[in-house]
XYZ file of C-alpha atoms in Angstrom:
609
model
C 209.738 -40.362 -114.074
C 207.737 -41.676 -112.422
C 206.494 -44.985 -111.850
C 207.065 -48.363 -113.380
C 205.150 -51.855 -113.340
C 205.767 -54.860 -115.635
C 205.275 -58.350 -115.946
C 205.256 -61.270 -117.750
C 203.002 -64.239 -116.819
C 200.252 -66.818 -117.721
C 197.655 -64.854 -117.309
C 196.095 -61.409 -118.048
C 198.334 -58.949 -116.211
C 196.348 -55.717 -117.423
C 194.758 -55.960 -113.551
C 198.408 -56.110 -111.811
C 199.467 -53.675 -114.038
C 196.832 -51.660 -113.079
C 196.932 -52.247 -109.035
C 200.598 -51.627 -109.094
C 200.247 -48.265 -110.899
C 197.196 -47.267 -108.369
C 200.024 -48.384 -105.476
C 202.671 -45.777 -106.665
C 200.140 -43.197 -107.613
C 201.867 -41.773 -104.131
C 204.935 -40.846 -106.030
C 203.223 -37.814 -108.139
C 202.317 -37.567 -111.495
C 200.448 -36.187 -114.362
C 199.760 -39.087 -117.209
C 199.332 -42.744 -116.827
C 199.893 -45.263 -119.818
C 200.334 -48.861 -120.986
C 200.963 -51.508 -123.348
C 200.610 -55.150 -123.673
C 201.708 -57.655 -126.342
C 198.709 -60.167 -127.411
C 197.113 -61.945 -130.111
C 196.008 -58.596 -131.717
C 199.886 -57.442 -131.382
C 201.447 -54.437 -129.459
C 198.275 -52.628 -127.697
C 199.456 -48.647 -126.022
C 196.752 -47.176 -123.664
C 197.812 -43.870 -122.547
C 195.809 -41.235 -120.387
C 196.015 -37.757 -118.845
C 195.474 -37.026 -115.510
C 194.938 -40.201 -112.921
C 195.113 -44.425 -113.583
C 192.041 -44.337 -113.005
C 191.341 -42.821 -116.446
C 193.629 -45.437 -118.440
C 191.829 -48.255 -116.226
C 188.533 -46.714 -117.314
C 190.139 -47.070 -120.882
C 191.384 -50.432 -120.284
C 188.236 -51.981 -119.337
C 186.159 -50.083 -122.285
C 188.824 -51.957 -125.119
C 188.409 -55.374 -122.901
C 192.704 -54.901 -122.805
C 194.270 -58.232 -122.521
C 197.629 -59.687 -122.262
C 200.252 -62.168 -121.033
C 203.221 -59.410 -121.312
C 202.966 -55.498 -120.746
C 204.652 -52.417 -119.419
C 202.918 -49.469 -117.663
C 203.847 -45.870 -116.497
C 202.928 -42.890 -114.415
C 204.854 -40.358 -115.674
C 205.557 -37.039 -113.632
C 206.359 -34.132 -116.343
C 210.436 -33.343 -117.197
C 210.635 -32.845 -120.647
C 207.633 -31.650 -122.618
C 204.272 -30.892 -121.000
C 202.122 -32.912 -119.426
C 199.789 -34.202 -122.733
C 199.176 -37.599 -123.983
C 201.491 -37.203 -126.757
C 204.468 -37.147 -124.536
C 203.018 -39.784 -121.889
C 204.684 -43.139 -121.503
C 204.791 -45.738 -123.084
C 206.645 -43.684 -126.449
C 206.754 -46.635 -129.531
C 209.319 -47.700 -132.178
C 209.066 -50.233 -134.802
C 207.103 -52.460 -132.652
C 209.363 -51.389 -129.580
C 207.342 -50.085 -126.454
C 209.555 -48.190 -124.204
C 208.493 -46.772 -120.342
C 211.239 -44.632 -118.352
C 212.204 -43.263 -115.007
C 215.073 -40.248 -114.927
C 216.772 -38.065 -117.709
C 218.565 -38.879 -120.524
C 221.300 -36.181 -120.072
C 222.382 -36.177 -123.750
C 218.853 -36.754 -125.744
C 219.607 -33.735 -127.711
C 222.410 -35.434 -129.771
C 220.607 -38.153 -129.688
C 218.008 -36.768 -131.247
C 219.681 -35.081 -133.657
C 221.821 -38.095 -134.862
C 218.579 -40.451 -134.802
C 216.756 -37.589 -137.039
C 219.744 -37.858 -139.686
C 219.238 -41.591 -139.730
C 215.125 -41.052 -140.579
C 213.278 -41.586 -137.564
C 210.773 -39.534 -136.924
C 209.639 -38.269 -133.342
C 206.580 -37.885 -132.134
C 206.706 -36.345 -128.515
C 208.646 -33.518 -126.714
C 210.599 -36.377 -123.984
C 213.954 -36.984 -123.548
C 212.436 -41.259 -123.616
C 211.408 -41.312 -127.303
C 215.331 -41.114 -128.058
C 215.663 -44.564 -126.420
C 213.060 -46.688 -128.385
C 214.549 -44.997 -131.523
C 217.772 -46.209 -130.559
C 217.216 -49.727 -129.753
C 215.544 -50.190 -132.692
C 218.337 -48.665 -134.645
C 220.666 -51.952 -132.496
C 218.698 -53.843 -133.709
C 219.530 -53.392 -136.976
C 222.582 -54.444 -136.245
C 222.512 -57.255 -133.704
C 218.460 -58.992 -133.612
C 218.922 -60.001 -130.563
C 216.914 -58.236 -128.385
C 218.694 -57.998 -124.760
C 221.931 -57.406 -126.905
C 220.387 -54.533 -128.931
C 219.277 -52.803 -125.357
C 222.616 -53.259 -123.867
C 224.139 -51.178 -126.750
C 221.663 -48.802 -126.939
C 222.059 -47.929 -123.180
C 225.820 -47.934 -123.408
C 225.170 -44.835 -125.795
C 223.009 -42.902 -122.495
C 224.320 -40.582 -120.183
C 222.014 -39.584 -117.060
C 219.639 -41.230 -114.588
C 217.254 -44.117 -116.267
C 215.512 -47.041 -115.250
C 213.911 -48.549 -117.953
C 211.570 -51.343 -119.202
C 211.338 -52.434 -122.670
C 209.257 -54.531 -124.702
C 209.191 -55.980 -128.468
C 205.711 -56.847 -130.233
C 207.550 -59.748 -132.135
C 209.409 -61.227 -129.031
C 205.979 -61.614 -126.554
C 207.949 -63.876 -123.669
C 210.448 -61.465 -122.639
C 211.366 -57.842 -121.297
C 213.655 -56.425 -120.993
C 214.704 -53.902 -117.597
C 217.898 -51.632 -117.338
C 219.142 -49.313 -114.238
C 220.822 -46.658 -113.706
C 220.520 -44.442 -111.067
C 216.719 -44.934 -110.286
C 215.136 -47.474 -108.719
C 213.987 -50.844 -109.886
C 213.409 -54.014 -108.858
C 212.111 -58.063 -110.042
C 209.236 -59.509 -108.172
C 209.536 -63.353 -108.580
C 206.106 -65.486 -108.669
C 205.122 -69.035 -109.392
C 202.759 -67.566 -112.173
C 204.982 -65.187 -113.659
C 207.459 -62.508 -113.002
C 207.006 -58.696 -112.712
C 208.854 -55.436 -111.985
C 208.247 -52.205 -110.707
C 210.152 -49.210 -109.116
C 208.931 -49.671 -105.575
C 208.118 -53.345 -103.550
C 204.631 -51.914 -103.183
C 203.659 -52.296 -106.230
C 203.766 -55.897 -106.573
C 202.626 -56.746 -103.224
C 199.088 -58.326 -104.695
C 201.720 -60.840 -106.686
C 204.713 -61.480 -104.245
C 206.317 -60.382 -102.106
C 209.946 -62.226 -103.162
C 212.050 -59.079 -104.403
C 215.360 -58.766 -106.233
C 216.654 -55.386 -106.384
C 218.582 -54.579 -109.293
C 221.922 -52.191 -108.796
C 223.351 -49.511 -111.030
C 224.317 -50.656 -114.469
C 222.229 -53.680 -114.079
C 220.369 -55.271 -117.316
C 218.038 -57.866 -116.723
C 216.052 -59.943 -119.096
C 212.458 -61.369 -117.436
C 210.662 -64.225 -119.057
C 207.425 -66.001 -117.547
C 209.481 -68.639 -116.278
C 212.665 -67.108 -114.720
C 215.005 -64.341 -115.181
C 218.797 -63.255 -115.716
C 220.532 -60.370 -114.655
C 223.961 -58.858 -116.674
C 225.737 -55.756 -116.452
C 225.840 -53.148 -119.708
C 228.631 -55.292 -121.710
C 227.166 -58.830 -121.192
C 229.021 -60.040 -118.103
C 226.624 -61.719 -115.669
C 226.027 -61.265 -112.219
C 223.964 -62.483 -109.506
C 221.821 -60.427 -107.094
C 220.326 -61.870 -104.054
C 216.871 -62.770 -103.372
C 214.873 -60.959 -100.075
C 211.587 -61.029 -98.929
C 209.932 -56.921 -98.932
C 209.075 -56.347 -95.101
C 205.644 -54.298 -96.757
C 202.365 -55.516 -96.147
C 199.219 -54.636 -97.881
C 197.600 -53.496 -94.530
C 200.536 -51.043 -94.772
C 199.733 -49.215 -97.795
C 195.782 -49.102 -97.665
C 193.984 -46.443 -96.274
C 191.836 -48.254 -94.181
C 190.019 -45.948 -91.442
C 191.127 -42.667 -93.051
C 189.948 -40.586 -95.474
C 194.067 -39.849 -97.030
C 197.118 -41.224 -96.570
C 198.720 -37.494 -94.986
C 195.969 -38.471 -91.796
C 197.159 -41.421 -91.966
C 200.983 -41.319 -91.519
C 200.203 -38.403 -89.036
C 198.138 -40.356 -86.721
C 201.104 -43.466 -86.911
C 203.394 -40.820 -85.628
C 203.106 -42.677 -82.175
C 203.360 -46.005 -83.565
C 206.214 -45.659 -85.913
C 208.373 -43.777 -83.016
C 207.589 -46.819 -81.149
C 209.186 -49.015 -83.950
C 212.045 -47.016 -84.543
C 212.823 -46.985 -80.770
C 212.058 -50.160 -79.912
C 215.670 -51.678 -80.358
C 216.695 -49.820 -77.477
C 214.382 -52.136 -75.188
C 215.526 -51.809 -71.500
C 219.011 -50.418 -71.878
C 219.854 -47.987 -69.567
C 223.063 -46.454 -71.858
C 222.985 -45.868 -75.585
C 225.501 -48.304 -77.986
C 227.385 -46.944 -80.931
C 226.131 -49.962 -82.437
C 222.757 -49.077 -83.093
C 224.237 -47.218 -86.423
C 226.901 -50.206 -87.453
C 229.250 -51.906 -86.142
C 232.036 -49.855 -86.800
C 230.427 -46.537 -85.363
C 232.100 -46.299 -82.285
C 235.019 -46.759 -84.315
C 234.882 -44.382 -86.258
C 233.324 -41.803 -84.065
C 236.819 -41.709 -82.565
C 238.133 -40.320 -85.952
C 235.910 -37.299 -86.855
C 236.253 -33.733 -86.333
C 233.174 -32.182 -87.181
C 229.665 -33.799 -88.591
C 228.298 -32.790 -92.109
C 224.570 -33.590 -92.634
C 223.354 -33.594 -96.539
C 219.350 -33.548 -97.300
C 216.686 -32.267 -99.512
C 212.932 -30.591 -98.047
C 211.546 -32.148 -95.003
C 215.282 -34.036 -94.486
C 216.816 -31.164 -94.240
C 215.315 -29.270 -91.573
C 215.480 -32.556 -89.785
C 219.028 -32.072 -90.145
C 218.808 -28.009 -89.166
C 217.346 -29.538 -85.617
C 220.139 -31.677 -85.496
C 222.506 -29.219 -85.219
C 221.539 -27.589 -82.376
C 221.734 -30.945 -80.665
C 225.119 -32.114 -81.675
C 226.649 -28.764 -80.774
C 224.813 -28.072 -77.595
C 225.000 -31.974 -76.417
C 227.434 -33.219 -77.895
C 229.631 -30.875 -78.794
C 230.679 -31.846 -81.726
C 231.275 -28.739 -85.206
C 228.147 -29.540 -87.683
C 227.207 -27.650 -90.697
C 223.973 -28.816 -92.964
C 223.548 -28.505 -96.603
C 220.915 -28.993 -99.018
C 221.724 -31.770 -101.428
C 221.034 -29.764 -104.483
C 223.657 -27.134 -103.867
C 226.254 -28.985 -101.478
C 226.901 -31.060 -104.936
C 227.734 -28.183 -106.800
C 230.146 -26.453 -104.717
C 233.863 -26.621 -104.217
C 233.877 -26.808 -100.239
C 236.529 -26.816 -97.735
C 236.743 -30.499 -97.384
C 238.088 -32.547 -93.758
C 238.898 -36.210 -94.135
C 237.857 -36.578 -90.793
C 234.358 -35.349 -91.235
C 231.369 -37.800 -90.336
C 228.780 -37.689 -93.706
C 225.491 -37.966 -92.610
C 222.828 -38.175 -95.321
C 219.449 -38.297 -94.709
C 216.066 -39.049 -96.874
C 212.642 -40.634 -96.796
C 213.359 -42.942 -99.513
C 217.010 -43.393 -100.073
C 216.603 -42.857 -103.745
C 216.832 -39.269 -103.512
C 219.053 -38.445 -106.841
C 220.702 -34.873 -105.087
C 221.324 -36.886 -101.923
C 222.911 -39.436 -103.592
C 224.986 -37.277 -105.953
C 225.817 -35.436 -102.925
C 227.160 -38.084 -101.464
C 229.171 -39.473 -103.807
C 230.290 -36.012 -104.114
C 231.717 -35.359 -100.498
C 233.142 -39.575 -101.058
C 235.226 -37.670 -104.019
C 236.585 -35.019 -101.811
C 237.821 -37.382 -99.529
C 235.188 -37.941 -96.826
C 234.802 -41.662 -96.509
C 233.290 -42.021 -93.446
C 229.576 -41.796 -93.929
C 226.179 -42.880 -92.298
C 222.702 -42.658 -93.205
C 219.483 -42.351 -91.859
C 216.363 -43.652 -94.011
C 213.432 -45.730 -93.770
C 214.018 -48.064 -96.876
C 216.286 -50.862 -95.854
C 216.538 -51.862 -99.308
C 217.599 -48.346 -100.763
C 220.564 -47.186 -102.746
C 221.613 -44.703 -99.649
C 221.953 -47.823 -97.838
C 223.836 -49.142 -99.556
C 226.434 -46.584 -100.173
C 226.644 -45.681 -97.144
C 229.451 -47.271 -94.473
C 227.132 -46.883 -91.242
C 223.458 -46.919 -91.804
C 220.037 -46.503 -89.191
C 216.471 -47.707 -90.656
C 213.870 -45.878 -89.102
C 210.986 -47.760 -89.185
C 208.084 -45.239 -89.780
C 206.495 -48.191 -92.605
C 205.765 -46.867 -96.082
C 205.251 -43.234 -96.066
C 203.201 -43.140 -99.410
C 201.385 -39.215 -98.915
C 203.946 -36.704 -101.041
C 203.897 -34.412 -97.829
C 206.212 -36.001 -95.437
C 205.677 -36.433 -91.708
C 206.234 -39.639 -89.835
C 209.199 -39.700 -91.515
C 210.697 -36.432 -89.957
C 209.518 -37.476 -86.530
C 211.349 -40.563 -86.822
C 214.553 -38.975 -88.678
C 214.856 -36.637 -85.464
C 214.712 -39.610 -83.080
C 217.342 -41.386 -85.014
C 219.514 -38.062 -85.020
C 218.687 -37.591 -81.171
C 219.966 -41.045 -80.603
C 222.957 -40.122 -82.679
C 223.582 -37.353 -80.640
C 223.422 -38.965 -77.586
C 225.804 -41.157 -78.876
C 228.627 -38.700 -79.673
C 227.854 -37.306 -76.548
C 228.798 -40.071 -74.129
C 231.830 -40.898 -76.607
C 233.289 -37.413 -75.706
C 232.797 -37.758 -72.069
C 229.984 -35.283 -72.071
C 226.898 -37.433 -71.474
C 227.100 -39.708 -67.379
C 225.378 -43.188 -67.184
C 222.824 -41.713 -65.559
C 222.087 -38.396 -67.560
C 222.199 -41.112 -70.791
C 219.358 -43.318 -68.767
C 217.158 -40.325 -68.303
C 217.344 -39.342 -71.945
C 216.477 -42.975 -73.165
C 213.510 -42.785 -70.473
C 212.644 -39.328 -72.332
C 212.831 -41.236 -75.550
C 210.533 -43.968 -75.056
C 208.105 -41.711 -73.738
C 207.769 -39.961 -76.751
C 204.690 -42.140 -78.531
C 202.761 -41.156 -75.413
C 203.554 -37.849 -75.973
C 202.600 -37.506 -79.285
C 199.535 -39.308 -78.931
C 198.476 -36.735 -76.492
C 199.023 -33.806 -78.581
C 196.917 -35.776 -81.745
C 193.994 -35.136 -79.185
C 194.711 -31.247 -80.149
C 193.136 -32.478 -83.055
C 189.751 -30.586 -83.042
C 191.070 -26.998 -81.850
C 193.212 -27.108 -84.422
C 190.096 -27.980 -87.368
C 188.869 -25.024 -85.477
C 191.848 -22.812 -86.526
C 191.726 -24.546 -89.896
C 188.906 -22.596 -90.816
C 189.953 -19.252 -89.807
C 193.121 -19.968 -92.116
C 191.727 -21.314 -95.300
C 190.616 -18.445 -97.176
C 194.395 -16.374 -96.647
C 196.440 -16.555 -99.614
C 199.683 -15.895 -96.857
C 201.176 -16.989 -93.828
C 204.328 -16.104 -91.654
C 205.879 -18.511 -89.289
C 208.560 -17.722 -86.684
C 210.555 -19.889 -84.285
C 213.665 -19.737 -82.510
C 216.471 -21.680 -81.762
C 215.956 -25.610 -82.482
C 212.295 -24.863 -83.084
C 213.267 -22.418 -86.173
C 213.411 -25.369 -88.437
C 209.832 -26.578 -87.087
C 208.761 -22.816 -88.094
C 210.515 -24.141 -91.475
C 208.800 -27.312 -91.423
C 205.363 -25.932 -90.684
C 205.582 -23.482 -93.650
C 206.793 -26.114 -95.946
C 203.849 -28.316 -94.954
C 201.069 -25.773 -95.755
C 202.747 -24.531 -98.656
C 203.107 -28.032 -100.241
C 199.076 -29.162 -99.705
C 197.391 -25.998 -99.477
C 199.319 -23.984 -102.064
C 198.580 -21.404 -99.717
C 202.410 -19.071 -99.313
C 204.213 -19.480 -96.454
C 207.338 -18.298 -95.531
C 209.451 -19.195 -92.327
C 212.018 -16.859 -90.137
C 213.843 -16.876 -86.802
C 211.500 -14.804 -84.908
C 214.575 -12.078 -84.660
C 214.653 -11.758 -87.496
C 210.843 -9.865 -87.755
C 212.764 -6.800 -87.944
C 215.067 -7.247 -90.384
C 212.431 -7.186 -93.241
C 209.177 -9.661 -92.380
C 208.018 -7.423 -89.964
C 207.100 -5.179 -93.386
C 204.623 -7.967 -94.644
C 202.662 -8.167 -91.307
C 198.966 -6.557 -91.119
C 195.294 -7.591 -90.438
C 195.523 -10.253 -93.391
C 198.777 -11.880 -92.732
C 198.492 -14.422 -90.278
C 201.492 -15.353 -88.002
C 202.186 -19.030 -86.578
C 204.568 -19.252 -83.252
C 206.054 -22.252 -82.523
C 206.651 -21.312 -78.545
C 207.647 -23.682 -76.051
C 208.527 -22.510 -72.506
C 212.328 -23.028 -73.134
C 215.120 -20.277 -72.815
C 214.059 -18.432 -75.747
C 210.744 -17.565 -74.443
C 211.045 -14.702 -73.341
C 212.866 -13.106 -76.200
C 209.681 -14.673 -78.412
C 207.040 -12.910 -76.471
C 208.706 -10.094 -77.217
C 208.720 -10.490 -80.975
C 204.979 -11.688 -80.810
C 203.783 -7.776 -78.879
C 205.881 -6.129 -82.027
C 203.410 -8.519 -84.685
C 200.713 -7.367 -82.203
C 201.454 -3.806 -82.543
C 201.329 -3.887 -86.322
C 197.940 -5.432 -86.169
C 199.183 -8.963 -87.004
C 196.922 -12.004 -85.422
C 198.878 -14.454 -84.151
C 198.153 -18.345 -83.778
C 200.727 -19.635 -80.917
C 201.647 -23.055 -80.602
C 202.364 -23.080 -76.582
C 203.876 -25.242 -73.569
C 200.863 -26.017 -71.437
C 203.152 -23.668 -68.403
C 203.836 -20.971 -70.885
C 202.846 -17.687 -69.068
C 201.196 -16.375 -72.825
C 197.570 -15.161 -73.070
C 194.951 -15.449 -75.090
C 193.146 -12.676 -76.488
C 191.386 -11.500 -79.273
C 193.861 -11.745 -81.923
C 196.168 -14.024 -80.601
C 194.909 -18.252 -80.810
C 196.531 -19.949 -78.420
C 197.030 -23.741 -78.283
C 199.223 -25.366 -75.145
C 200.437 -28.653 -76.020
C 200.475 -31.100 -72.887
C 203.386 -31.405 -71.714
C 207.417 -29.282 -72.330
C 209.197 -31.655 -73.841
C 212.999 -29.774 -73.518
C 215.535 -30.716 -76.025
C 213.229 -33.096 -77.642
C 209.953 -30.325 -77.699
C 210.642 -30.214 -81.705
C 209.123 -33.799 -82.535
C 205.948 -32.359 -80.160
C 205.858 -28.622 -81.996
C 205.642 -30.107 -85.254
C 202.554 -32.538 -85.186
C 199.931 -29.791 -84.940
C 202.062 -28.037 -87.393
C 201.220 -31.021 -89.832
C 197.532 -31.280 -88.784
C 196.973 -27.385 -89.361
C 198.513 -27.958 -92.693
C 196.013 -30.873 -93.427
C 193.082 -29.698 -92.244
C 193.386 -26.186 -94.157
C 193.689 -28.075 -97.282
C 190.509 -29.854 -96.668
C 188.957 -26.872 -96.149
C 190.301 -25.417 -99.500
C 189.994 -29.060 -101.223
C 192.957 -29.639 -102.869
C 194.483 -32.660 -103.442
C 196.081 -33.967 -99.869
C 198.206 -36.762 -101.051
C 198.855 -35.768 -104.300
C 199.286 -32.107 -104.690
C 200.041 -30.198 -108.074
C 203.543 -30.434 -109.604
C 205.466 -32.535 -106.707
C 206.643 -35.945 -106.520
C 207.263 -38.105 -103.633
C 210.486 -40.089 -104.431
C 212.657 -37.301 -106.739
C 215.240 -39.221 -108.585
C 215.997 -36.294 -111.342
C 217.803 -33.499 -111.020
C-alpha cells in the first residue's frame, strides 16, 4: 500500500500523475515511484522519502507520456528503500499495488523454479512475474492479468501496464480501494476521488473481484473469469477547496478548526424536528430496532473509543446491552454470537480492512442486521452494510483523526436517542430538548477553539517530556484514551490512558515531578471521586494539567494547570473534552517539529492486515 494514480490520455499525464500522488500523500508513506510508456519505451522513476523527490526527478529527465502508473508505497514487506518501491518491472510489465499478497511465498518459490529472477524484498514483484509468465500462454493482455490474479490470495488493488501495448491498462480489485475517473481527454484511476479531482470529477467505483481495462477513449469493466459487468457512473461530492490547505499551516489545524462546521453538516438533516426518526439510519431501522437484543460496535483507533463513549450512552439512555471490540481481535475470536444483535461498525474511511473483515465475520456467525457509521458515501462499509449514516465531516486527509470522531459521536448520540424513544424511555419533549442540545453543539465547540492560546501556552511546558498520563472517568475515560492516542500519534511523545481509579492499581507507581498528568474533568457525577484521585497525583509530586467545567469547584495552583471550558455540556461534554485534547496534541508537536500530518510509520486509510 499505499496510493495509486493512473491514466491514459492525449496528453502528458506525468503532471496528473504527479498532483494525484501529492493529493493522497495524506494516506502515509515512505517511497514514491512511477512509470510511463513513450516514444523512448517503458520509463520507472522511483524515490525515497516524499513525491516531491520523484517530481524533482521527473522534471530533471523532462518525463513524458500519454500512459503511466504511479505509487506511494507505505512499507509491508521489505524496508522502506528504492529497491523495493513501486512500480516493481517484468519483461516490459510495470506493476503498482495496494494490500498483501497472502501467498507470495509460493509464489515466489514456483516463479524462481521457472527462472525469473527477483529483484526486491515485496510481496508485488510476484505479480509482474506472474503476468508475464500468462502471457506466455495467452498474449492477450487483460486475459493474461485475469489469470494471473485468479492465482492471488489476499487484499490487492492493482494497476498494470505493458511497454508494447501503450493504449491500455489494466486495473484489478480486491479488497482495497479503487476507482475510474472518466474525462473527455482521457481516463484515469486512483485509490481515492481526490486524486483526480484536477481531471474530473465523474467516478466509477470498482467492487471486489472487479477487472477493468482503461483505454484513452473509454473503458470496460469484467469480473476475474471474463464475464462482464456494469458499474454505475456518480459524480464525487469532493471539491478542491476541500482538500487544500488554504489559511492553515497543516491539514490536523485544519480539520480541528472545521469541527464546528462539519457537526453542522452532519446535523443538519435534522432541521426543525422536534422528535428524532429511525429513518435517519435507513429505512428499515425502526424495523429492525424492534428485533435486537443487545448492540455490538466493531472499530479500529480513534473509531473505537468513539464506540467506548457510545456505550455509556446506549446503556444509560437507552438501555439497551452493548459491548465494543476492536476490529483486529473481534475477527479472530470465537464469540458468543446473538442473531438478534444490532452490528454497528464504525470508521473514517470505510475501507478499513479489520473493520471490514470484522464484519463479514460477525455476518458469518449469524448477525445480519448491521449499520454503519462513516464519512465516505462511496465506501465498501457502505455498502455492506444493511443500515448506513454518512457523517459529513468532508475529507479528513491529516493521518491523526479528529473531525471525524466528533462527528462519529453525534451520529452515535443520535443513534442512541433513537433506541431510546423506541423503548419507551425517551418523552416527546425530553427527545426535543436533546435535539436542541444537539444543534447547539457547533456553537459550543467554536467556543472552546477560542481556548486556543492557553493551551499553546501549556504546549510548551509539555514538549520537552518524553511521558504523559491521562485519566478520565466514566464516558470521558475514552476521551482520556483519545487524548493519549492523539499525542502519542504526532508527537511520538508516550502516553498512556487509565480510568482515574484505577491510579492505584499500578499508574500511580509511574507518577513524579517528570510525569505529567492530563484530567479530563467535567462537573458531572464523577467529580468528586476525580478530585480525589487528582490530591493522591498531588501527593506524589505529580503536576497536573486539568481540563475543567467552567463551575467546577477545582483550583489552580502551582502544579496543577487548569483550563475551564465554557460551558458543561452533560451527556454530550465528551465531543467538548476532546477538542483541546486534539489542540494540546498539535501544538506540542509543533513545538517538537515533527511531522503533523504525516507522522513516522502510520497510514491514514489501513487496508492490510
Amino acid at each position: 500500500m499505499c496510493g495509486i494514480v493512473a491514466a491514459i490520455a492525449d496528453r502528458n499525464i506525468v503532471s496528473v500523475l504527479l498532483q494525484g500522488l501529492r493529493r493522497l500523500e495524506y494516506r502515509g508513506y515512505d517511497s514514491a515511484g512511477l512509470a510511463l510508456i513513450n516514444e523512448a519505451g517503458l520509463l520507472r522513476l522511483r524515490a525515497v522519502g516524499r513525491v516531491a523527490e520523484l517530481a524533482a526527478q521527473a522534471e530533471a529527465r523532462q518525463a513524458e507520456g500519454r500512459a503511466g502508473i504511479a505509487h506511494t508505497r507505505w512499507a509491508t514487506h521489505g524496508a522502506p528503500c528504492e529497491r523495493n518501491a513501486h512500480p516493481l518491472v517484468s519483461g516490459g510489465l510495470a506493476v503498482v499495488h495496494n494490500g498483501i499478497v497472502e501467498n507470495h511465498e509460493v509464489l515466489r518459490a514456483r516463479l524462481k523454479n521457472e527462472g525469473y529472477e527477483f529483484t526486491s524484498d515485496t510481496d508485488t514483484e510476484v505479480v509482474a512475474h506472474l503476468i508475464v509468465s500468462e502471457l506466455k500462454k495467452t498474449p492477450d493482455f487483460f486475459a493474461a492479468t485475469r489469470a494471473a490474479v485468479a492465482q492471488l490470495q489476499g487484499a490487492y488493488a492493482l494497476a498494470v501496464l505493458r511497454e508494447s501495448e501503450p493504449d491500455r491498462v489494466i486495473l484489478v480489485r480486491e479488497g482495497s480501494p479503487l476507482l475510474l475517473g472518466l474525462s473527455e481527454d482521457g481516463n484515469y484511476a486512483a485509490s481515492d476521488a481526490s486524486a483526480l479531482l484536477q481531471v474530473t470529477r465523474r467516478i466509477v467505483y470498482l467492487e471486489n473481484g472487479d477487472c477493468a481495462e482503461l483505454t484513452r477513449s473509454g473503458y470496460r469493466i469484467t469480473r476475474v473469469d471474463g464475464s462482464p459487468v456494469t458499474r454505475p457512473e456518480a459524480e464525487t461530492y469532493l471539491s478542491v477547496d476541500a482538500v487544500e490547505l488554504g489559511q492553515y499551516r497543516h491539514y490536523m489545524q485544519k480539520e480541528i478548526f472545521e469541527q464546528p462546521t462539519a457537526l453542522a453538516n452532519t446535523l443538519e438533516m435534522l432541521g426543525a424536528a422536534r422528535s428524532v426518526q429511525a429513518g435517519l439510519f435507513g429505512a428499515r431501522c425502526e424495523e429492525t430496532l424492534k428485533e435486537i437484543n443487545q448492540v455490538l460496535i466493531i472499530a479500529c483507533g480513534t473509531s473505537y473509543h468513539a464506540g467506548l463513549v457510545a456505550r455509556y450512552w446506549l446503556e444509560a439512555l437507552a438501555g439497551v446491552p452493548c459491548n465494543v471490540e476492536v476490529a483486529s481481535e473481534y475477527r479472530y475470536r470465537e464469540p458468543v454470537a446473538d442473531p438478534r444483535t444490532l452490528v454497528i461498525t464504525l470508521s473514517q474511511s470505510g475501507e478499513t480492512s479489520d473493520t471490514l473483515a470484522a464484519l463479514r465475520h460477525a455476518k458469518s456467525l449469524g448477525m445480519r442486521r448491521t449499520l454503519c457509521i462513516c464519512n465516505v458515501p462511496e465506501s465498501s462499509l457502505v455498502r455492506e452494510n444493511d443500515l448506513r449514516f454518512i457523517t459529513r465531516a468532508g475529507p479528513e486527509i491529516g493521518v491523526a483523526s479528529t473531525k471525524a470522531f466528533t462527528t462519529q459521536l453525534a451520529a452515535l448520540y443520535l443513534l442512541t436517542l433513537v433506541i431510546a424513544r423506541q423503548r419507551g424511555r425517551l418523552s416527546d419533549d425530553a427527545g426535543a430538548a436533546e435535539l436542541q442540545h444537539l444543534r447547539h453543539l457547533p456553537t459550543a465547540v467554536s467556543r472552546v477553539l477560542e481556548l486556543e492560546p492557553r493551551i499553546q501556552e501549556w504546549a510548551e511546558r509539555f514538549a520537552m517530556k518524553q511521558n504523559a498520563l491521562f485519566l478520565g472517568r466514566g464516558r470521558h475515560y475514552p476521551i482520556a484514551l483519545e487524548g493519549a492516542l492523539k499525542l502519542k500519534e504526532i508527537t511520538y511523545i508516550h502516553a498512556e490512558a487509565y480510568p482515574a481509579g484505577e491510579l492505584k492499581h499500578g499508574p500511580l507507581a509511574l507518577v513524579d515531578k517528570n510525569m505529567p498528568v492530563i484530567a479530563v474533568a467535567p462537573n458531572d457525577t464523577l467529580l468528586e471521586k476525580l478530585r480525589s484521585n487528582l490530591q493522591v497525583v498531588r501527593a506524589r509530586g505529580g503536576e497536573l494539567y486539568v481540563f475543567a467545567d467552567a463551575d467546577s469547584e477545582i483550583a489552580p495552583t502551582d502544579a496543577v494547570h487548569l483550563l475551564r471550558l465554557p460551558e458543561h455540556y452533560g451527556q454530550l461534554s465528551a465531543l467538548l473534552h476532546v477538542v483541546p485534547l486534539q489542540l494540546l496534541a498539535y501544538h506540542v508537536a509543533l513545538v517538537r517539529g515533527t511531522d503533523v500530518d504525516k507522522p513516522r510509520n502510520l497510514a491514514k486509510s489501513v487496508t492490510v492486515e
